[in-house]
mmCIF file of C-alpha atoms in Angstrom:
data_model
loop_
_atom_site.group_PDB
_atom_site.id
_atom_site.type_symbol
_atom_site.label_atom_id
_atom_site.label_comp_id
_atom_site.label_asym_id
_atom_site.label_seq_id
_atom_site.Cartn_x
_atom_site.Cartn_y
_atom_site.Cartn_z
ATOM 1 C CA MET A 1047 102.953 151.797 88.951
ATOM 2 C CA ILE A 1048 102.567 148.564 87.110
ATOM 3 C CA ASP A 1049 99.215 146.720 87.482
ATOM 4 C CA VAL A 1050 100.447 143.350 88.027
ATOM 5 C CA ALA A 1051 103.776 141.818 88.742
ATOM 6 C CA ILE A 1052 104.405 138.183 88.140
ATOM 7 C CA ILE A 1053 107.056 136.336 89.811
ATOM 8 C CA GLY A 1054 108.226 133.386 87.698
ATOM 9 C CA GLY A 1055 108.436 132.740 83.963
ATOM 10 C CA GLY A 1056 107.291 129.165 83.442
ATOM 11 C CA PRO A 1057 104.083 128.036 82.135
ATOM 12 C CA ALA A 1058 101.769 129.245 84.895
ATOM 13 C CA GLY A 1059 103.299 132.702 85.179
ATOM 14 C CA LEU A 1060 103.346 133.154 81.503
ATOM 15 C CA MET A 1061 99.792 132.148 80.863
ATOM 16 C CA ALA A 1062 98.829 134.452 83.707
ATOM 17 C CA ALA A 1063 100.509 137.201 81.842
ATOM 18 C CA GLU A 1064 98.774 136.187 78.634
ATOM 19 C CA VAL A 1065 95.458 136.663 80.443
ATOM 20 C CA LEU A 1066 96.232 139.900 82.092
ATOM 21 C CA SER A 1067 97.753 141.521 79.072
ATOM 22 C CA GLY A 1068 94.940 140.255 76.793
ATOM 23 C CA ALA A 1069 92.758 142.320 79.290
ATOM 24 C CA GLY A 1070 94.722 145.393 78.728
ATOM 25 C CA ARG A 1071 96.587 145.427 82.184
ATOM 26 C CA SER A 1072 100.307 146.476 82.194
ATOM 27 C CA VAL A 1073 102.343 143.229 83.303
ATOM 28 C CA THR A 1074 106.001 142.787 84.371
ATOM 29 C CA VAL A 1075 107.244 139.288 84.587
ATOM 30 C CA TYR A 1076 110.117 138.619 86.975
ATOM 31 C CA ASP A 1077 112.440 135.596 86.786
ATOM 32 C CA ARG A 1078 115.853 134.511 88.482
ATOM 33 C CA MET A 1079 117.223 133.156 85.573
ATOM 34 C CA PRO A 1080 118.660 134.610 82.378
ATOM 35 C CA SER A 1081 115.944 133.277 80.110
ATOM 36 C CA LEU A 1082 112.227 132.151 80.476
ATOM 37 C CA GLY A 1083 110.584 128.743 80.447
ATOM 38 C CA ARG A 1084 113.550 126.783 81.104
ATOM 39 C CA LYS A 1085 111.742 123.897 82.587
ATOM 40 C CA PHE A 1086 109.301 124.165 79.902
ATOM 41 C CA LEU A 1087 111.948 123.881 77.197
ATOM 42 C CA MET A 1088 113.297 120.629 79.054
ATOM 43 C CA ALA A 1089 109.751 119.139 78.905
ATOM 44 C CA GLY A 1090 110.205 119.577 75.110
ATOM 45 C CA ARG A 1091 112.860 117.228 74.862
ATOM 46 C CA GLY A 1092 110.219 114.532 75.199
ATOM 47 C CA GLY A 1093 108.055 115.926 72.646
ATOM 48 C CA LEU A 1094 106.357 118.420 74.611
ATOM 49 C CA ASN A 1095 103.327 116.573 75.961
ATOM 50 C CA LEU A 1096 100.958 119.469 76.506
ATOM 51 C CA THR A 1097 97.805 117.958 77.625
ATOM 52 C CA HIS A 1098 95.633 114.651 77.262
ATOM 53 C CA SER A 1099 92.623 113.891 75.124
ATOM 54 C CA GLU A 1100 90.623 111.668 77.554
ATOM 55 C CA ASP A 1101 87.164 112.718 78.755
ATOM 56 C CA LEU A 1102 87.591 115.725 81.192
ATOM 57 C CA ASP A 1103 86.005 114.060 84.189
ATOM 58 C CA ALA A 1104 88.623 111.286 83.734
ATOM 59 C CA PHE A 1105 91.359 113.801 83.307
ATOM 60 C CA ILE A 1106 90.255 115.472 86.598
ATOM 61 C CA GLY A 1107 90.182 112.244 88.312
ATOM 62 C CA ARG A 1108 93.996 111.959 87.718
ATOM 63 C CA PHE A 1109 94.405 114.438 90.578
ATOM 64 C CA GLY A 1110 93.477 111.935 93.176
ATOM 65 C CA SER A 1111 92.459 113.740 96.445
ATOM 66 C CA ARG A 1112 92.628 117.050 94.913
ATOM 67 C CA ALA A 1113 90.383 116.344 91.905
ATOM 68 C CA GLU A 1114 87.602 118.383 93.424
ATOM 69 C CA THR A 1115 89.703 121.240 94.244
ATOM 70 C CA VAL A 1116 91.190 121.610 90.752
ATOM 71 C CA ARG A 1117 88.085 120.759 88.957
ATOM 72 C CA PRO A 1118 86.706 124.486 88.470
ATOM 73 C CA TRP A 1119 90.229 125.624 87.002
ATOM 74 C CA LEU A 1120 90.337 122.626 84.867
ATOM 75 C CA GLU A 1121 86.909 123.259 83.556
ATOM 76 C CA ALA A 1122 87.371 127.054 82.966
ATOM 77 C CA PHE A 1123 90.501 126.327 80.979
ATOM 78 C CA SER A 1124 90.376 122.776 79.670
ATOM 79 C CA PRO A 1125 92.574 120.627 77.458
ATOM 80 C CA ILE A 1126 90.538 121.950 74.325
ATOM 81 C CA ASP A 1127 91.063 125.390 75.417
ATOM 82 C CA LEU A 1128 94.777 124.641 75.630
ATOM 83 C CA ILE A 1129 94.842 122.960 72.210
ATOM 84 C CA VAL A 1130 93.017 126.139 70.723
ATOM 85 C CA TRP A 1131 95.526 128.462 72.392
ATOM 86 C CA ALA A 1132 98.421 126.368 71.025
ATOM 87 C CA GLU A 1133 97.014 126.516 67.676
ATOM 88 C CA GLY A 1134 96.267 130.236 67.802
ATOM 89 C CA LEU A 1135 100.129 130.499 68.278
ATOM 90 C CA GLY A 1136 100.768 128.709 64.978
ATOM 91 C CA GLN A 1137 101.552 125.466 66.547
ATOM 92 C CA GLU A 1138 99.463 122.750 65.134
ATOM 93 C CA THR A 1139 98.844 119.808 67.520
ATOM 94 C CA PHE A 1140 98.029 116.061 67.331
ATOM 95 C CA ILE A 1141 96.922 113.110 69.474
ATOM 96 C CA GLY A 1142 99.380 110.308 70.039
ATOM 97 C CA SER A 1143 98.376 106.795 70.231
ATOM 98 C CA SER A 1144 98.292 107.112 74.093
ATOM 99 C CA GLY A 1145 95.694 109.881 73.942
ATOM 100 C CA ARG A 1146 98.564 112.346 74.871
ATOM 101 C CA VAL A 1147 98.503 115.732 72.772
ATOM 102 C CA PHE A 1148 101.623 117.058 71.253
ATOM 103 C CA PRO A 1149 102.559 119.934 69.017
ATOM 104 C CA LYS A 1150 103.439 118.609 65.557
ATOM 105 C CA ALA A 1151 106.948 120.292 65.974
ATOM 106 C CA LEU A 1152 107.498 117.780 69.070
ATOM 107 C CA LYS A 1153 109.541 120.421 70.778
ATOM 108 C CA ALA A 1154 108.752 123.475 72.962
ATOM 109 C CA SER A 1155 111.058 126.022 71.277
ATOM 110 C CA PRO A 1156 108.907 127.222 68.486
ATOM 111 C CA LEU A 1157 105.856 127.703 70.755
ATOM 112 C CA LEU A 1158 107.567 129.502 73.452
ATOM 113 C CA ARG A 1159 109.203 131.882 70.780
ATOM 114 C CA ALA A 1160 105.828 132.662 69.315
ATOM 115 C CA TRP A 1161 104.287 133.097 72.693
ATOM 116 C CA LEU A 1162 107.158 135.497 74.005
ATOM 117 C CA ALA A 1163 106.686 137.546 70.889
ATOM 118 C CA ARG A 1164 103.108 137.967 71.450
ATOM 119 C CA LEU A 1165 103.442 138.872 75.066
ATOM 120 C CA ALA A 1166 106.083 141.384 74.230
ATOM 121 C CA GLU A 1167 103.837 142.884 71.391
ATOM 122 C CA ARG A 1168 101.285 143.502 74.178
ATOM 123 C CA GLY A 1169 103.694 145.204 76.289
ATOM 124 C CA VAL A 1170 104.468 142.651 78.918
ATOM 125 C CA GLU A 1171 108.029 143.477 80.143
ATOM 126 C CA PHE A 1172 110.385 140.756 81.264
ATOM 127 C CA ARG A 1173 112.823 141.373 83.961
ATOM 128 C CA LEU A 1174 115.405 138.598 84.105
ATOM 129 C CA ARG A 1175 118.205 137.581 86.502
ATOM 130 C CA GLN A 1176 115.826 139.148 89.240
ATOM 131 C CA GLU A 1177 115.587 136.998 92.242
ATOM 132 C CA TRP A 1178 112.685 137.876 94.364
ATOM 133 C CA THR A 1179 113.647 138.039 98.140
ATOM 134 C CA GLY A 1180 110.211 139.087 99.788
ATOM 135 C CA TRP A 1181 108.669 142.334 100.830
ATOM 136 C CA ASN A 1182 109.884 145.200 102.543
ATOM 137 C CA ALA A 1183 108.451 147.075 105.396
ATOM 138 C CA GLU A 1184 106.479 149.416 102.877
ATOM 139 C CA GLY A 1185 105.044 146.348 101.061
ATOM 140 C CA ASP A 1186 107.178 146.597 97.988
ATOM 141 C CA LEU A 1187 108.417 143.354 96.187
ATOM 142 C CA THR A 1188 112.126 143.113 96.785
ATOM 143 C CA PHE A 1189 114.759 141.557 94.771
ATOM 144 C CA LYS A 1190 118.400 140.474 95.293
ATOM 145 C CA SER A 1191 119.519 143.158 92.739
ATOM 146 C CA GLY A 1192 118.379 145.785 94.984
ATOM 147 C CA GLU A 1193 115.285 146.592 92.773
ATOM 148 C CA THR A 1194 111.952 147.131 94.233
ATOM 149 C CA ALA A 1195 108.317 146.976 92.825
ATOM 150 C CA HIS A 1196 104.983 148.123 94.121
ATOM 151 C CA PRO A 1197 102.405 146.616 91.884
ATOM 152 C CA LYS A 1198 98.612 146.816 92.345
ATOM 153 C CA ALA A 1199 98.478 142.875 92.547
ATOM 154 C CA THR A 1200 101.190 139.992 92.539
ATOM 155 C CA ILE A 1201 101.054 136.641 91.005
ATOM 156 C CA LEU A 1202 103.642 134.143 92.347
ATOM 157 C CA ALA A 1203 104.392 131.336 89.888
ATOM 158 C CA LEU A 1204 107.821 130.080 91.249
ATOM 159 C CA GLY A 1205 107.409 126.466 90.768
ATOM 160 C CA GLY A 1206 108.325 123.308 93.119
ATOM 161 C CA ALA A 1207 111.587 122.250 93.899
ATOM 162 C CA SER A 1208 112.623 119.435 91.198
ATOM 163 C CA TRP A 1209 115.380 120.343 88.789
ATOM 164 C CA PRO A 1210 116.463 123.365 90.685
ATOM 165 C CA LYS A 1211 119.124 124.133 88.070
ATOM 166 C CA LEU A 1212 116.508 125.314 85.889
ATOM 167 C CA GLY A 1213 115.200 127.958 88.315
ATOM 168 C CA SER A 1214 112.789 126.287 90.694
ATOM 169 C CA ASP A 1215 114.498 125.695 93.907
ATOM 170 C CA GLY A 1216 111.673 125.876 96.477
ATOM 171 C CA GLY A 1217 113.245 128.797 98.102
ATOM 172 C CA TRP A 1218 110.109 130.578 98.397
ATOM 173 C CA THR A 1219 108.893 128.506 101.186
ATOM 174 C CA SER A 1220 110.955 130.667 103.466
ATOM 175 C CA LEU A 1221 109.500 133.891 102.364
ATOM 176 C CA LEU A 1222 105.812 133.177 102.892
ATOM 177 C CA THR A 1223 105.829 133.407 106.710
ATOM 178 C CA GLY A 1224 102.184 132.732 108.041
ATOM 179 C CA THR A 1225 101.230 130.909 105.180
ATOM 180 C CA GLU A 1226 100.299 127.053 105.404
ATOM 181 C CA ILE A 1227 102.644 125.138 103.499
ATOM 182 C CA ALA A 1228 102.632 121.355 102.974
ATOM 183 C CA PRO A 1229 106.303 120.200 102.773
ATOM 184 C CA LEU A 1230 107.762 119.819 99.380
ATOM 185 C CA GLN A 1231 108.203 116.225 98.152
ATOM 186 C CA PRO A 1232 109.443 114.336 94.895
ATOM 187 C CA ALA A 1233 106.726 113.515 92.571
ATOM 188 C CA ASN A 1234 106.687 111.312 89.421
ATOM 189 C CA CYS A 1235 110.107 110.264 90.854
ATOM 190 C CA GLY A 1236 112.427 107.157 90.855
ATOM 191 C CA PHE A 1237 113.216 104.961 93.787
ATOM 192 C CA GLN A 1238 116.555 103.578 95.080
ATOM 193 C CA VAL A 1239 117.156 99.850 94.607
ATOM 194 C CA ALA A 1240 120.210 98.129 96.293
ATOM 195 C CA TRP A 1241 121.508 96.414 92.992
ATOM 196 C CA SER A 1242 124.325 94.284 93.047
ATOM 197 C CA GLU A 1243 127.476 95.685 91.721
ATOM 198 C CA VAL A 1244 127.510 93.367 88.613
ATOM 199 C CA PHE A 1245 123.785 94.300 87.782
ATOM 200 C CA ARG A 1246 124.438 97.957 88.107
ATOM 201 C CA GLU A 1247 127.475 97.771 85.874
ATOM 202 C CA ALA A 1248 125.795 95.677 83.199
ATOM 203 C CA PHE A 1249 122.326 97.333 83.138
ATOM 204 C CA ALA A 1250 122.264 100.786 84.382
ATOM 205 C CA GLY A 1251 120.797 103.016 81.697
ATOM 206 C CA THR A 1252 118.811 99.997 80.090
ATOM 207 C CA PRO A 1253 114.975 100.412 79.415
ATOM 208 C CA LEU A 1254 112.629 97.694 79.958
ATOM 209 C CA LYS A 1255 109.644 98.039 77.902
ATOM 210 C CA ALA A 1256 105.838 96.625 78.165
ATOM 211 C CA LEU A 1257 105.989 95.613 81.701
ATOM 212 C CA ALA A 1258 103.285 95.763 84.335
ATOM 213 C CA LEU A 1259 104.055 97.192 87.693
ATOM 214 C CA SER A 1260 101.813 96.503 90.824
ATOM 215 C CA PHE A 1261 101.469 98.011 94.224
ATOM 216 C CA GLY A 1262 98.903 98.544 96.732
ATOM 217 C CA GLY A 1263 96.320 96.998 94.577
ATOM 218 C CA ARG A 1264 96.937 99.140 91.383
ATOM 219 C CA THR A 1265 98.618 97.955 88.347
ATOM 220 C CA VAL A 1266 100.281 100.129 85.823
ATOM 221 C CA ARG A 1267 101.626 99.073 82.303
ATOM 222 C CA GLY A 1268 104.481 100.899 80.920
ATOM 223 C CA GLU A 1269 108.207 101.207 80.675
ATOM 224 C CA VAL A 1270 111.035 101.091 83.358
ATOM 225 C CA MET A 1271 114.508 102.566 83.218
ATOM 226 C CA LEU A 1272 116.994 100.868 85.344
ATOM 227 C CA THR A 1273 119.526 103.133 86.748
ATOM 228 C CA ALA A 1274 122.831 102.823 88.707
ATOM 229 C CA ALA A 1275 120.717 104.000 91.807
ATOM 230 C CA GLY A 1276 117.532 102.112 91.245
ATOM 231 C CA ILE A 1277 114.312 102.553 88.824
ATOM 232 C CA GLU A 1278 112.450 105.095 87.105
ATOM 233 C CA GLY A 1279 110.355 105.729 84.029
ATOM 234 C CA GLY A 1280 106.618 106.301 83.104
ATOM 235 C CA ALA A 1281 105.428 103.278 84.810
ATOM 236 C CA VAL A 1282 107.035 104.096 88.148
ATOM 237 C CA TYR A 1283 106.131 107.646 88.084
ATOM 238 C CA ALA A 1284 102.270 106.427 87.905
ATOM 239 C CA LEU A 1285 102.736 104.727 91.137
ATOM 240 C CA SER A 1286 105.355 107.115 92.737
ATOM 241 C CA GLY A 1287 102.900 108.986 94.994
ATOM 242 C CA ALA A 1288 101.681 105.680 96.741
ATOM 243 C CA LEU A 1289 105.142 104.242 97.122
ATOM 244 C CA ARG A 1290 106.608 107.660 98.264
ATOM 245 C CA ASP A 1291 104.016 107.728 100.952
ATOM 246 C CA ALA A 1292 104.261 104.059 101.874
ATOM 247 C CA ILE A 1293 108.099 104.375 102.467
ATOM 248 C CA ALA A 1294 107.657 107.538 104.443
ATOM 249 C CA VAL A 1295 105.330 105.482 106.716
ATOM 250 C CA ALA A 1296 107.025 101.856 106.932
ATOM 251 C CA GLY A 1297 110.415 102.205 105.327
ATOM 252 C CA PRO A 1298 111.446 99.918 102.318
ATOM 253 C CA VAL A 1299 108.401 98.406 100.254
ATOM 254 C CA THR A 1300 108.130 95.759 97.508
ATOM 255 C CA LEU A 1301 107.076 96.575 93.907
ATOM 256 C CA GLU A 1302 106.007 93.506 91.969
ATOM 257 C CA ILE A 1303 106.917 93.631 88.197
ATOM 258 C CA ASP A 1304 105.296 91.565 85.458
ATOM 259 C CA LEU A 1305 107.840 91.013 82.582
ATOM 260 C CA ARG A 1306 105.264 89.423 80.446
ATOM 261 C CA PRO A 1307 101.857 90.979 81.101
ATOM 262 C CA ALA A 1308 100.295 89.947 77.878
ATOM 263 C CA LEU A 1309 101.065 86.205 78.372
ATOM 264 C CA PRO A 1310 99.058 84.194 80.964
ATOM 265 C CA ALA A 1311 101.065 82.419 83.440
ATOM 266 C CA GLN A 1312 99.831 78.840 81.910
ATOM 267 C CA ARG A 1313 100.890 79.657 78.394
ATOM 268 C CA LEU A 1314 104.241 81.032 79.740
ATOM 269 C CA GLY A 1315 104.933 77.871 81.498
ATOM 270 C CA THR A 1316 104.115 75.889 78.413
ATOM 271 C CA ARG A 1317 106.678 77.987 76.550
ATOM 272 C CA LEU A 1318 109.241 77.427 79.267
ATOM 273 C CA ALA A 1319 108.785 73.687 79.421
ATOM 274 C CA ALA A 1320 109.147 73.596 75.534
ATOM 275 C CA ALA A 1321 112.825 74.570 76.052
ATOM 276 C CA GLY A 1322 113.487 70.805 76.709
ATOM 277 C CA PRO A 1323 115.192 68.987 79.463
ATOM 278 C CA GLY A 1324 118.938 69.529 80.642
ATOM 279 C CA GLN A 1325 118.926 73.240 79.779
ATOM 280 C CA THR A 1326 120.296 75.841 82.194
ATOM 281 C CA VAL A 1327 117.762 78.310 83.700
ATOM 282 C CA THR A 1328 119.398 81.222 81.643
ATOM 283 C CA ASN A 1329 119.022 79.360 78.449
ATOM 284 C CA VAL A 1330 115.319 78.495 79.306
ATOM 285 C CA LEU A 1331 114.695 82.115 79.782
ATOM 286 C CA ARG A 1332 116.403 83.149 76.496
ATOM 287 C CA LYS A 1333 114.553 80.743 74.498
ATOM 288 C CA ALA A 1334 111.398 82.047 76.168
ATOM 289 C CA GLY A 1335 112.376 85.529 74.750
ATOM 290 C CA LEU A 1336 113.642 87.397 78.047
ATOM 291 C CA ASN A 1337 116.439 89.669 77.400
ATOM 292 C CA PRO A 1338 119.624 89.955 79.394
ATOM 293 C CA ALA A 1339 118.302 92.674 81.643
ATOM 294 C CA GLU A 1340 115.278 90.824 82.304
ATOM 295 C CA ILE A 1341 117.122 87.798 83.458
ATOM 296 C CA GLY A 1342 119.273 89.852 85.605
ATOM 297 C CA LEU A 1343 116.375 91.515 87.090
ATOM 298 C CA LEU A 1344 115.071 87.994 88.003
ATOM 299 C CA ARG A 1345 118.187 87.155 89.514
ATOM 300 C CA GLU A 1346 118.589 90.272 91.517
ATOM 301 C CA ALA A 1347 114.967 89.339 93.229
ATOM 302 C CA GLY A 1348 116.466 86.392 94.730
ATOM 303 C CA HIS A 1349 116.336 82.529 94.047
ATOM 304 C CA VAL A 1350 115.037 81.505 90.303
ATOM 305 C CA PRO A 1351 113.019 78.466 90.330
ATOM 306 C CA LYS A 1352 113.712 75.953 87.563
ATOM 307 C CA GLU A 1353 110.325 74.077 87.459
ATOM 308 C CA PRO A 1354 108.462 75.710 84.510
ATOM 309 C CA ALA A 1355 105.220 76.498 86.334
ATOM 310 C CA SER A 1356 107.085 78.092 89.368
ATOM 311 C CA LEU A 1357 109.333 79.878 86.837
ATOM 312 C CA ALA A 1358 106.346 81.531 84.956
ATOM 313 C CA ARG A 1359 104.880 82.598 88.225
ATOM 314 C CA ARG A 1360 108.128 84.504 89.176
ATOM 315 C CA ILE A 1361 108.447 85.929 85.901
ATOM 316 C CA LYS A 1362 104.803 87.275 86.262
ATOM 317 C CA SER A 1363 105.625 88.651 89.694
ATOM 318 C CA VAL A 1364 109.126 89.800 90.202
ATOM 319 C CA PRO A 1365 109.453 91.320 93.785
ATOM 320 C CA ILE A 1366 111.746 94.260 93.652
ATOM 321 C CA ARG A 1367 112.562 95.827 97.219
ATOM 322 C CA LEU A 1368 112.546 99.794 97.149
ATOM 323 C CA THR A 1369 114.794 101.164 99.728
ATOM 324 C CA GLY A 1370 114.125 104.943 99.301
ATOM 325 C CA VAL A 1371 112.828 107.822 97.078
ATOM 326 C CA GLN A 1372 115.247 109.401 94.574
ATOM 327 C CA PRO A 1373 116.277 112.987 95.695
ATOM 328 C CA ILE A 1374 113.727 115.580 94.828
ATOM 329 C CA GLU A 1375 116.216 117.487 92.610
ATOM 330 C CA ARG A 1376 115.948 114.464 90.193
ATOM 331 C CA ALA A 1377 111.983 114.293 90.405
ATOM 332 C CA ILE A 1378 109.834 115.128 87.342
ATOM 333 C CA SER A 1379 107.653 117.378 89.522
ATOM 334 C CA THR A 1380 106.953 118.191 93.268
ATOM 335 C CA ALA A 1381 104.297 117.426 95.624
ATOM 336 C CA GLY A 1382 103.311 119.577 98.556
ATOM 337 C CA GLY A 1383 103.244 123.523 98.413
ATOM 338 C CA VAL A 1384 100.793 126.255 99.375
ATOM 339 C CA ALA A 1385 97.920 124.543 101.075
ATOM 340 C CA PHE A 1386 94.447 125.452 99.753
ATOM 341 C CA PRO A 1387 92.883 126.536 103.127
ATOM 342 C CA SER A 1388 95.483 129.365 102.825
ATOM 343 C CA LEU A 1389 93.780 130.531 99.575
ATOM 344 C CA ASP A 1390 90.534 131.987 98.764
ATOM 345 C CA GLU A 1391 88.607 130.667 95.645
ATOM 346 C CA SER A 1392 90.521 132.914 93.139
ATOM 347 C CA LEU A 1393 93.789 131.712 94.691
ATOM 348 C CA MET A 1394 94.625 134.752 96.619
ATOM 349 C CA LEU A 1395 96.431 134.268 99.841
ATOM 350 C CA ARG A 1396 94.227 135.054 102.682
ATOM 351 C CA ASP A 1397 97.135 136.619 104.920
ATOM 352 C CA ARG A 1398 98.462 138.647 101.899
ATOM 353 C CA PRO A 1399 95.314 140.260 99.947
ATOM 354 C CA GLY A 1400 96.395 141.057 96.426
ATOM 355 C CA VAL A 1401 98.831 138.276 96.067
ATOM 356 C CA PHE A 1402 97.984 135.276 94.148
ATOM 357 C CA VAL A 1403 99.511 131.797 93.706
ATOM 358 C CA ALA A 1404 99.584 129.666 90.651
ATOM 359 C CA GLY A 1405 101.322 126.432 88.997
ATOM 360 C CA GLU A 1406 103.294 123.858 91.037
ATOM 361 C CA MET A 1407 103.489 126.164 93.997
ATOM 362 C CA LEU A 1408 100.249 124.771 94.868
ATOM 363 C CA ASP A 1409 99.655 121.631 97.023
ATOM 364 C CA TRP A 1410 98.645 119.082 94.202
ATOM 365 C CA GLU A 1411 100.155 116.477 92.035
ATOM 366 C CA ALA A 1412 99.427 114.549 89.146
ATOM 367 C CA PRO A 1413 100.800 112.003 86.821
ATOM 368 C CA THR A 1414 102.850 112.596 83.725
ATOM 369 C CA GLY A 1415 101.039 112.571 80.404
ATOM 370 C CA GLY A 1416 99.936 116.113 79.941
ATOM 371 C CA TYR A 1417 98.284 116.621 83.402
ATOM 372 C CA LEU A 1418 101.202 118.459 84.974
ATOM 373 C CA LEU A 1419 101.501 121.142 82.325
ATOM 374 C CA GLN A 1420 97.759 121.433 81.926
ATOM 375 C CA ALA A 1421 97.085 122.183 85.612
ATOM 376 C CA CYS A 1422 99.967 124.843 85.434
ATOM 377 C CA PHE A 1423 98.355 126.449 82.521
ATOM 378 C CA SER A 1424 94.838 126.353 84.188
ATOM 379 C CA THR A 1425 95.946 127.650 87.542
ATOM 380 C CA GLY A 1426 97.846 130.338 85.778
ATOM 381 C CA VAL A 1427 94.653 131.503 84.017
ATOM 382 C CA ALA A 1428 92.494 131.125 87.208
ATOM 383 C CA ALA A 1429 95.021 133.501 89.077
ATOM 384 C CA ALA A 1430 95.124 135.913 86.371
ATOM 385 C CA LYS A 1431 91.103 136.103 86.286
ATOM 386 C CA GLY A 1432 91.146 136.464 90.169
ATOM 387 C CA VAL A 1433 93.494 139.488 89.858
ATOM 388 C CA LEU A 1434 91.215 140.842 87.186
ATOM 389 C CA LYS A 1435 88.098 140.557 89.377
ATOM 390 C CA ARG A 1436 90.143 142.362 92.211
ATOM 391 C CA LEU A 1437 91.253 144.940 90.050
ATOM 392 C CA SER A 1438 88.038 145.791 88.790
#
């Protein structure tokens, strides 16, 4: 009999295997895909933002209503601990201008290779192409292949439901009968906009940089990506939870976009007036430095005023109507999951003693910027420590 079975070979599951194997426990990691860490590798395409260097209290605050729930796990395995761990695998890190922490290699594959090699050296077994199907009448773990396992403890680290082609499809929700599960929803996601055909064909795939987005009394600066279906990008993701929830309650909402956040409206109006009389609005906007996509966005929002002061106010507050949320399959991450009242303080399911939960399966969400990965690592550590305490 193995000591611990871990279902799911992403960051949370592998970190749990790291802690358990380091404590001398026998561990088998099961994953339905033919290779491990597929979503982790995809995150590496953007440089692999491991964590963030900001003050820990501020870091924890990024988890909103779940901040105090996740606090003990983030304090027990903090961003500093994650950096030390990565560098212990030979992956030197650096802090970017935004405070985000990256490996110097700016990709996930070297870290993952070194990590899997260390786990293998410790005797961790990897069972791939093994889709978990629940438990049988004897309490054994069952798999689609017909294989069964009867470990002393189990950690479920099956992820959410975003990017299902990489392995996490949310199918586990039907297997945890009796457990309270908050519905899975897209998080860090894009939104639908009913663009005109002309705008869609001209500007889908165009990034707009250094903007400020406002909704619900909160303003975020960053980049927006125009897509054929609507908008996405870092600044959108930062507001996505509030936007998603508002749309769920009342339907379409209006997002305000400041195309020139660094320029006060009065100065912008002066610059627009300097274009001189007799100019078309398009020429005035071009002379003021707006690019074709920004001009197109202004027009999509409705009538564009000609008077410089009014035009400046419109540039500083472009109303974009969001008609819906992009599908969960396209989201960066997932909100919802196993509700915390269903778990004890060690992340063990109250209705299934010996079964622990970690990672994105838990009912929390956080913005991009290193917060997502850090929480997956930290909850993997927490679940593993819970297992060690139980087995001892």
